Structure formats: C-alpha cells, structure tokens
Amino acid sequence: DQQVKQNSPSLSVQEGRISILNCDYTNSMFDYFLWYKKYPAEGPTFLISISSIKDKNEDGRFTVFLNKSAKHLSLHIVPSQPGDSAVYFCAASEGNTGKLIFGQGTTLQVKP
Amino acid sequence: DAGVIQSPRHEVTEMGQEVTLRCKPISGHNSLFWYRQTMMRGLELLIYFNNNVPIDDSGMPEDRFSAKMPNASFSTLKIQPSEPRDSAVYFCASSRVGLNQPQHFGDGTRLSIL
C-alpha cells in the first residue's frame, strides 16, 4: 500500500525548458511535503518543502505546488540545467511525527 | 558546516557476521532517523529518535536489527546475525525537533552480505 506515489519513473527535458515532476498521495492526514534530489552514491539532498496551509512555495528555480483536493503535488524546475539531472523523491509526513514516507523517485535527465 | 556523517561508506561481510553502522548527526539536531533503500521497497524508515529516545521502531524488520543512540552526537544500527537479504544502502538523517523540520541525510552505507 503505497501512500506516496511517483508514477513517472523517468523524465527527459531539454536544457532551458521547464521540468515538471509529479507526486500523488493517498493519506489525507499528511500535512508537510518535501522534495529531495539524489545523485548516485550520495544521500538525498533536501530541495524544497511545503506545508498543507499553502498551495505554492518558491525557491529560486524550484517551485512546489500543492493541490490538497486532488492529493497531488508537483515540482517545477525552470530553467532546467544539466546539473539538475538526478533522481527526485517526494516525501510526506503527518503532524509532528517526523516520519517521512517517500515515493519511488523519478529520474530526471536534462539534455544539453 | 558538517553534514550527517556515516561510516563505513561500504561494508562487505559474510552471512552470519555482526554488522555495525555508525552515524553522527548534525550538531544541534535532536531527531535522528535510520532508513534503508532497496530496489524493491525504495526508501523506508526503520527507526527514529527524539532527544536520544527511540520514538518509533515499527519499521525495524526483525529482532536481528537494533539501534541505539547513547548521546546526542552518535547512533548505531546493528544487524546480528546478518543475512544476504539485508544487503541495501542504509541512510542516517537528522533534523531539528519540531513541526515541519526537513531531514538532512548522510551519504549512506552500502552493505553487501555474501
């Protein structure tokens, strides 16, 4: 029973264009959502987060959108750069538990 | 600033041996998490501590797995005896205690049990 799902295993985008990574969740009690980026042989690196009281959070080239009614969030990267090529994980947590539930990840390739 | 430090980075050992993985969290972080990543199950939480106290160990797969946090700057995850199906990448993460605190990960220990 996967509570956090990333249905696209991979995504390929041209440099300079927008990358959109999607994530769906099933648990309506989740109230904090995060995106992590992971390079091979390294740990996940925190990118950006959003709490359920917001529907958008922006940090430089990265924007996360949250649609609570659809139980859907997305990460927009614009403009995409070759260095953005990595595996992206979305994660969710409930209340103050500190427990993160991760999606399976989406591999992003940004082509020069 | 030093991030989360894990050791060893790689461990290869034979089935039945005891394995100990180590983690030093970021200074000032009072929550510590142990995760396991496999192809089949992805990233899954094993156990986490707040202020050195284990809060939830429901993700620990079997009694062969145990974790300790004797002080705020050190934690261990032990597998005894180890089995080939324990082969995975084990990550440690830390965060500040409180609402909506992002977790910061170490670079993991790649464990291979032969």
PDB file of C-alpha atoms in Angstrom:
ATOM      1  CA  ASP A   1       0.000   0.000   0.000  1.00  0.00           C
ATOM      2  CA  GLN A   2       1.989   2.956  -1.313  1.00  0.00           C
ATOM      3  CA  GLN A   3       0.863   6.160   0.355  1.00  0.00           C
ATOM      4  CA  VAL A   4       3.146   8.345  -1.790  1.00  0.00           C
ATOM      5  CA  LYS A   5       3.409   7.624  -5.495  1.00  0.00           C
ATOM      6  CA  GLN A   6       5.574   8.983  -8.247  1.00  0.00           C
ATOM      7  CA  ASN A   7       4.095   7.399 -11.327  1.00  0.00           C
ATOM      8  CA  SER A   8       6.751   8.525 -13.794  1.00  0.00           C
ATOM      9  CA  PRO A   9       9.989   6.576 -13.322  1.00  0.00           C
ATOM     10  CA  SER A  10      11.846   8.897 -15.668  1.00  0.00           C
ATOM     11  CA  LEU A  11      11.649  12.256 -17.417  1.00  0.00           C
ATOM     12  CA  SER A  12      13.844  13.767 -20.122  1.00  0.00           C
ATOM     13  CA  VAL A  13      13.910  17.527 -20.747  1.00  0.00           C
ATOM     14  CA  GLN A  14      15.945  19.886 -22.897  1.00  0.00           C
ATOM     15  CA  GLU A  15      18.224  22.350 -21.153  1.00  0.00           C
ATOM     16  CA  GLY A  16      16.484  25.686 -20.567  1.00  0.00           C
ATOM     17  CA  ARG A  17      12.994  24.196 -20.642  1.00  0.00           C
ATOM     18  CA  ILE A  18      10.717  23.501 -17.690  1.00  0.00           C
ATOM     19  CA  SER A  19      10.843  20.192 -15.805  1.00  0.00           C
ATOM     20  CA  ILE A  20       7.656  19.124 -14.037  1.00  0.00           C
ATOM     21  CA  LEU A  21       7.814  16.233 -11.605  1.00  0.00           C
ATOM     22  CA  ASN A  22       4.601  14.875 -10.144  1.00  0.00           C
ATOM     23  CA  CYS A  23       3.638  13.135  -6.929  1.00  0.00           C
ATOM     24  CA  ASP A  24       0.342  11.775  -5.611  1.00  0.00           C
ATOM     25  CA  TYR A  25      -0.552  10.760  -2.092  1.00  0.00           C
ATOM     26  CA  THR A  26      -3.436   8.887  -0.512  1.00  0.00           C
ATOM     27  CA  ASN A  27      -3.286   9.821   3.182  1.00  0.00           C
ATOM     28  CA  SER A  28      -5.330  12.974   3.807  1.00  0.00           C
ATOM     29  CA  MET A  29      -3.607  13.388   7.166  1.00  0.00           C
ATOM     30  CA  PHE A  30      -0.296  14.288   5.509  1.00  0.00           C
ATOM     31  CA  ASP A  31       0.380  17.963   6.133  1.00  0.00           C
ATOM     32  CA  TYR A  32       4.018  18.501   5.223  1.00  0.00           C
ATOM     33  CA  PHE A  33       5.601  17.654   1.893  1.00  0.00           C
ATOM     34  CA  LEU A  34       9.188  17.713   0.735  1.00  0.00           C
ATOM     35  CA  TRP A  35      11.239  17.194  -2.403  1.00  0.00           C
ATOM     36  CA  TYR A  36      14.714  15.695  -2.329  1.00  0.00           C
ATOM     37  CA  LYS A  37      17.321  15.356  -5.064  1.00  0.00           C
ATOM     38  CA  LYS A  38      19.697  12.411  -5.127  1.00  0.00           C
ATOM     39  CA  TYR A  39      22.909  11.911  -7.089  1.00  0.00           C
ATOM     40  CA  PRO A  40      24.489   8.431  -7.375  1.00  0.00           C
ATOM     41  CA  ALA A  41      26.497   7.346  -4.316  1.00  0.00           C
ATOM     42  CA  GLU A  42      25.236  10.317  -2.300  1.00  0.00           C
ATOM     43  CA  GLY A  43      22.437  10.787   0.178  1.00  0.00           C
ATOM     44  CA  PRO A  44      19.205  12.604  -0.698  1.00  0.00           C
ATOM     45  CA  THR A  45      19.598  16.384  -0.544  1.00  0.00           C
ATOM     46  CA  PHE A  46      16.701  18.493   0.696  1.00  0.00           C
ATOM     47  CA  LEU A  47      15.403  20.838  -2.019  1.00  0.00           C
ATOM     48  CA  ILE A  48      12.158  22.468  -1.011  1.00  0.00           C
ATOM     49  CA  SER A  49       9.121  21.847   1.170  1.00  0.00           C
ATOM     50  CA  ILE A  50       5.544  22.992   1.587  1.00  0.00           C
ATOM     51  CA  SER A  51       3.059  22.752   4.417  1.00  0.00           C
ATOM     52  CA  SER A  52      -0.588  21.994   3.826  1.00  0.00           C
ATOM     53  CA  ILE A  53      -1.653  25.540   4.685  1.00  0.00           C
ATOM     54  CA  LYS A  54      -0.035  26.751   1.466  1.00  0.00           C
ATOM     55  CA  ASP A  55      -0.540  25.867  -2.168  1.00  0.00           C
ATOM     56  CA  LYS A  56       2.750  27.175  -3.525  1.00  0.00           C
ATOM     57  CA  ASN A  57       6.314  27.640  -2.345  1.00  0.00           C
ATOM     58  CA  GLU A  58       9.130  29.034  -4.444  1.00  0.00           C
ATOM     59  CA  ASP A  59      12.900  28.982  -4.028  1.00  0.00           C
ATOM     60  CA  GLY A  60      14.902  30.237  -6.966  1.00  0.00           C
ATOM     61  CA  ARG A  61      14.392  27.947  -9.946  1.00  0.00           C
ATOM     62  CA  PHE A  62      12.332  25.497  -7.868  1.00  0.00           C
ATOM     63  CA  THR A  63       8.618  25.817  -7.167  1.00  0.00           C
ATOM     64  CA  VAL A  64       6.401  23.297  -5.435  1.00  0.00           C
ATOM     65  CA  PHE A  65       2.643  23.320  -5.944  1.00  0.00           C
ATOM     66  CA  LEU A  66       0.185  21.540  -3.674  1.00  0.00           C
ATOM     67  CA  ASN A  67      -3.369  20.613  -4.636  1.00  0.00           C
ATOM     68  CA  LYS A  68      -4.912  19.210  -1.469  1.00  0.00           C
ATOM     69  CA  SER A  69      -8.271  18.343  -3.014  1.00  0.00           C
ATOM     70  CA  ALA A  70      -6.522  16.223  -5.641  1.00  0.00           C
ATOM     71  CA  LYS A  71      -3.892  14.964  -3.188  1.00  0.00           C
ATOM     72  CA  HIS A  72      -1.269  15.969  -5.704  1.00  0.00           C
ATOM     73  CA  LEU A  73       1.939  17.941  -5.616  1.00  0.00           C
ATOM     74  CA  SER A  74       4.393  18.891  -8.287  1.00  0.00           C
ATOM     75  CA  LEU A  75       7.899  20.293  -8.525  1.00  0.00           C
ATOM     76  CA  HIS A  76       8.684  22.757 -11.291  1.00  0.00           C
ATOM     77  CA  ILE A  77      12.264  23.476 -12.264  1.00  0.00           C
ATOM     78  CA  VAL A  78      12.753  26.379 -14.618  1.00  0.00           C
ATOM     79  CA  PRO A  79      15.007  26.797 -16.433  1.00  0.00           C
ATOM     80  CA  SER A  80      16.315  23.231 -16.270  1.00  0.00           C
ATOM     81  CA  GLN A  81      20.070  22.759 -16.267  1.00  0.00           C
ATOM     82  CA  PRO A  82      22.200  19.648 -16.977  1.00  0.00           C
ATOM     83  CA  GLY A  83      23.314  19.667 -13.328  1.00  0.00           C
ATOM     84  CA  ASP A  84      19.694  19.060 -12.348  1.00  0.00           C
ATOM     85  CA  SER A  85      19.965  15.536 -13.744  1.00  0.00           C
ATOM     86  CA  ALA A  86      19.344  13.303 -10.723  1.00  0.00           C
ATOM     87  CA  VAL A  87      16.682  11.190  -9.030  1.00  0.00           C
ATOM     88  CA  TYR A  88      13.953  13.275  -7.399  1.00  0.00           C
ATOM     89  CA  PHE A  89      11.979  11.946  -4.442  1.00  0.00           C
ATOM     90  CA  CYS A  90       8.842  13.420  -2.976  1.00  0.00           C
ATOM     91  CA  ALA A  91       8.091  12.709   0.666  1.00  0.00           C
ATOM     92  CA  ALA A  92       5.231  13.384   3.054  1.00  0.00           C
ATOM     93  CA  SER A  93       4.721  13.417   6.787  1.00  0.00           C
ATOM     94  CA  GLU A  94       1.825  13.671   9.194  1.00  0.00           C
ATOM     95  CA  GLY A  95       1.673  16.084  12.082  1.00  0.00           C
ATOM     96  CA  ASN A  96       4.707  16.245  14.272  1.00  0.00           C
ATOM     97  CA  THR A  97       5.613  12.583  13.883  1.00  0.00           C
ATOM     98  CA  GLY A  98       8.789  13.288  11.955  1.00  0.00           C
ATOM     99  CA  LYS A  99       8.170  10.146   9.909  1.00  0.00           C
ATOM    100  CA  LEU A 100       8.705  10.679   6.204  1.00  0.00           C
ATOM    101  CA  ILE A 101       7.036   8.443   3.633  1.00  0.00           C
ATOM    102  CA  PHE A 102       8.917   8.531   0.324  1.00  0.00           C
ATOM    103  CA  GLY A 103       7.808   7.989  -3.229  1.00  0.00           C
ATOM    104  CA  GLN A 104       9.762   5.672  -5.505  1.00  0.00           C
ATOM    105  CA  GLY A 105      11.578   8.512  -7.247  1.00  0.00           C
ATOM    106  CA  THR A 106      11.705   9.989 -10.754  1.00  0.00           C
ATOM    107  CA  THR A 107      14.949  10.088 -12.703  1.00  0.00           C
ATOM    108  CA  LEU A 108      15.318  13.438 -14.452  1.00  0.00           C
ATOM    109  CA  GLN A 109      17.685  13.824 -17.374  1.00  0.00           C
ATOM    110  CA  VAL A 110      18.337  17.315 -18.658  1.00  0.00           C
ATOM    111  CA  LYS A 111      19.940  17.239 -22.079  1.00  0.00           C
ATOM    112  CA  PRO A 112      22.325  19.999 -23.177  1.00  0.00           C
TER     113      PRO A 112
ATOM    114  CA  ASP B   1      29.010  23.167   8.420  1.00  0.00           C
ATOM    115  CA  ALA B   2      29.498  19.415   8.700  1.00  0.00           C
ATOM    116  CA  GLY B   3      26.600  17.371   7.480  1.00  0.00           C
ATOM    117  CA  VAL B   4      25.457  13.981   8.706  1.00  0.00           C
ATOM    118  CA  ILE B   5      28.439  11.654   8.789  1.00  0.00           C
ATOM    119  CA  GLN B   6      28.065   7.927   8.273  1.00  0.00           C
ATOM    120  CA  SER B   7      30.643   5.180   8.496  1.00  0.00           C
ATOM    121  CA  PRO B   8      31.676   2.970   6.925  1.00  0.00           C
ATOM    122  CA  ARG B   9      30.720   4.031   3.381  1.00  0.00           C
ATOM    123  CA  HIS B  10      30.918   0.431   2.197  1.00  0.00           C
ATOM    124  CA  GLU B  11      30.760  -2.833   4.096  1.00  0.00           C
ATOM    125  CA  VAL B  12      31.111  -6.314   2.666  1.00  0.00           C
ATOM    126  CA  THR B  13      30.811  -9.215   5.061  1.00  0.00           C
ATOM    127  CA  GLU B  14      29.744 -12.818   5.184  1.00  0.00           C
ATOM    128  CA  MET B  15      26.373 -14.064   6.250  1.00  0.00           C
ATOM    129  CA  GLY B  16      26.093 -14.576   9.991  1.00  0.00           C
ATOM    130  CA  GLN B  17      28.538 -11.824  10.909  1.00  0.00           C
ATOM    131  CA  GLU B  18      27.608  -8.865  13.065  1.00  0.00           C
ATOM    132  CA  VAL B  19      27.416  -5.532  11.248  1.00  0.00           C
ATOM    133  CA  THR B  20      27.510  -2.128  12.942  1.00  0.00           C
ATOM    134  CA  LEU B  21      26.705   1.062  11.077  1.00  0.00           C
ATOM    135  CA  ARG B  22      27.515   4.426  12.613  1.00  0.00           C
ATOM    136  CA  CYS B  23      26.058   7.896  12.347  1.00  0.00           C
ATOM    137  CA  LYS B  24      26.965  11.339  13.614  1.00  0.00           C
ATOM    138  CA  PRO B  25      24.065  13.784  13.220  1.00  0.00           C
ATOM    139  CA  ILE B  26      24.351  17.480  12.509  1.00  0.00           C
ATOM    140  CA  SER B  27      25.200  19.408  15.658  1.00  0.00           C
ATOM    141  CA  GLY B  28      22.063  20.918  17.173  1.00  0.00           C
ATOM    142  CA  HIS B  29      19.741  18.399  15.557  1.00  0.00           C
ATOM    143  CA  ASN B  30      17.804  16.412  18.122  1.00  0.00           C
ATOM    144  CA  SER B  31      15.969  13.993  15.846  1.00  0.00           C
ATOM    145  CA  LEU B  32      17.771  11.105  14.156  1.00  0.00           C
ATOM    146  CA  PHE B  33      16.398   8.689  11.589  1.00  0.00           C
ATOM    147  CA  TRP B  34      17.642   5.422  10.089  1.00  0.00           C
ATOM    148  CA  TYR B  35      16.425   4.486   6.586  1.00  0.00           C
ATOM    149  CA  ARG B  36      17.056   1.563   4.268  1.00  0.00           C
ATOM    150  CA  GLN B  37      16.942   1.812   0.480  1.00  0.00           C
ATOM    151  CA  THR B  38      16.372  -1.222  -1.715  1.00  0.00           C
ATOM    152  CA  MET B  39      15.265  -1.634  -5.306  1.00  0.00           C
ATOM    153  CA  MET B  40      12.113  -3.431  -4.253  1.00  0.00           C
ATOM    154  CA  ARG B  41      10.952  -1.226  -1.383  1.00  0.00           C
ATOM    155  CA  GLY B  42      12.605   2.113  -2.062  1.00  0.00           C
ATOM    156  CA  LEU B  43      13.458   4.337   0.904  1.00  0.00           C
ATOM    157  CA  GLU B  44      11.822   3.124   4.085  1.00  0.00           C
ATOM    158  CA  LEU B  45      12.124   4.380   7.647  1.00  0.00           C
ATOM    159  CA  LEU B  46      13.469   1.846  10.114  1.00  0.00           C
ATOM    160  CA  ILE B  47      13.554   3.766  13.401  1.00  0.00           C
ATOM    161  CA  TYR B  48      13.801   7.301  14.705  1.00  0.00           C
ATOM    162  CA  PHE B  49      14.915   9.010  17.901  1.00  0.00           C
ATOM    163  CA  ASN B  50      13.972  12.318  19.506  1.00  0.00           C
ATOM    164  CA  ASN B  51      16.443  13.625  22.095  1.00  0.00           C
ATOM    165  CA  ASN B  52      18.211  10.241  22.110  1.00  0.00           C
ATOM    166  CA  VAL B  53      14.991   8.341  22.920  1.00  0.00           C
ATOM    167  CA  PRO B  54      13.618   5.810  20.395  1.00  0.00           C
ATOM    168  CA  ILE B  55      10.158   7.004  19.370  1.00  0.00           C
ATOM    169  CA  ASP B  56       9.076   4.601  16.649  1.00  0.00           C
ATOM    170  CA  ASP B  57      10.819   1.371  15.690  1.00  0.00           C
ATOM    171  CA  SER B  58       7.904  -0.130  13.768  1.00  0.00           C
ATOM    172  CA  GLY B  59       9.989  -0.165  10.590  1.00  0.00           C
ATOM    173  CA  MET B  60      12.708  -2.387  12.023  1.00  0.00           C
ATOM    174  CA  PRO B  61      12.316  -5.579  10.015  1.00  0.00           C
ATOM    175  CA  GLU B  62      13.322  -8.189  12.588  1.00  0.00           C
ATOM    176  CA  ASP B  63      14.813  -8.688  16.016  1.00  0.00           C
ATOM    177  CA  ARG B  64      18.162  -9.098  14.294  1.00  0.00           C
ATOM    178  CA  PHE B  65      18.119  -5.314  13.875  1.00  0.00           C
ATOM    179  CA  SER B  66      18.774  -2.983  16.786  1.00  0.00           C
ATOM    180  CA  ALA B  67      19.608   0.718  17.090  1.00  0.00           C
ATOM    181  CA  LYS B  68      20.994   2.841  19.870  1.00  0.00           C
ATOM    182  CA  MET B  69      21.656   6.494  20.493  1.00  0.00           C
ATOM    183  CA  PRO B  70      23.832   6.779  23.593  1.00  0.00           C
ATOM    184  CA  ASN B  71      24.270  10.534  23.215  1.00  0.00           C
ATOM    185  CA  ALA B  72      23.225  13.443  21.024  1.00  0.00           C
ATOM    186  CA  SER B  73      26.135  13.048  18.624  1.00  0.00           C
ATOM    187  CA  PHE B  74      26.232   9.332  17.911  1.00  0.00           C
ATOM    188  CA  SER B  75      23.970   6.487  16.858  1.00  0.00           C
ATOM    189  CA  THR B  76      24.493   2.905  15.747  1.00  0.00           C
ATOM    190  CA  LEU B  77      22.425   0.441  13.748  1.00  0.00           C
ATOM    191  CA  LYS B  78      23.400  -3.154  14.364  1.00  0.00           C
ATOM    192  CA  ILE B  79      22.462  -6.309  12.478  1.00  0.00           C
ATOM    193  CA  GLN B  80      23.227  -9.599  14.179  1.00  0.00           C
ATOM    194  CA  PRO B  81      23.338 -12.087  12.583  1.00  0.00           C
ATOM    195  CA  SER B  82      23.400 -10.580   9.098  1.00  0.00           C
ATOM    196  CA  GLU B  83      21.708 -12.247   6.108  1.00  0.00           C
ATOM    197  CA  PRO B  84      22.082 -11.699   2.332  1.00  0.00           C
ATOM    198  CA  ARG B  85      18.617 -10.055   2.171  1.00  0.00           C
ATOM    199  CA  ASP B  86      19.926  -7.292   4.448  1.00  0.00           C
ATOM    200  CA  SER B  87      22.057  -6.044   1.552  1.00  0.00           C
ATOM    201  CA  ALA B  88      20.969  -2.466   0.882  1.00  0.00           C
ATOM    202  CA  VAL B  89      22.034   1.144   1.294  1.00  0.00           C
ATOM    203  CA  TYR B  90      21.411   2.384   4.818  1.00  0.00           C
ATOM    204  CA  PHE B  91      20.957   6.113   5.346  1.00  0.00           C
ATOM    205  CA  CYS B  92      21.012   8.148   8.513  1.00  0.00           C
ATOM    206  CA  ALA B  93      19.270  11.538   8.645  1.00  0.00           C
ATOM    207  CA  SER B  94      18.865  14.216  11.284  1.00  0.00           C
ATOM    208  CA  SER B  95      16.643  17.225  11.854  1.00  0.00           C
ATOM    209  CA  ARG B  96      15.719  19.731  14.485  1.00  0.00           C
ATOM    210  CA  VAL B  97      12.865  18.650  16.726  1.00  0.00           C
ATOM    211  CA  GLY B  98       9.612  20.423  15.933  1.00  0.00           C
ATOM    212  CA  LEU B  99       6.966  20.932  13.325  1.00  0.00           C
ATOM    213  CA  ASN B 100       7.918  20.909   9.662  1.00  0.00           C
ATOM    214  CA  GLN B 101      11.645  20.415  10.028  1.00  0.00           C
ATOM    215  CA  PRO B 102      13.369  18.978   6.934  1.00  0.00           C
ATOM    216  CA  GLN B 103      15.580  15.964   7.404  1.00  0.00           C
ATOM    217  CA  HIS B 104      19.171  16.078   6.185  1.00  0.00           C
ATOM    218  CA  PHE B 105      20.763  12.856   5.022  1.00  0.00           C
ATOM    219  CA  GLY B 106      24.219  11.360   5.182  1.00  0.00           C
ATOM    220  CA  ASP B 107      25.758   9.700   2.145  1.00  0.00           C
ATOM    221  CA  GLY B 108      24.808   6.231   3.309  1.00  0.00           C
ATOM    222  CA  THR B 109      26.484   2.898   3.937  1.00  0.00           C
ATOM    223  CA  ARG B 110      26.327   0.391   1.114  1.00  0.00           C
ATOM    224  CA  LEU B 111      26.063  -3.004   2.800  1.00  0.00           C
ATOM    225  CA  SER B 112      26.664  -6.276   0.990  1.00  0.00           C
ATOM    226  CA  ILE B 113      26.123  -9.556   2.795  1.00  0.00           C
ATOM    227  CA  LEU B 114      27.618 -12.507   0.941  1.00  0.00           C
TER     228      LEU B 114
END
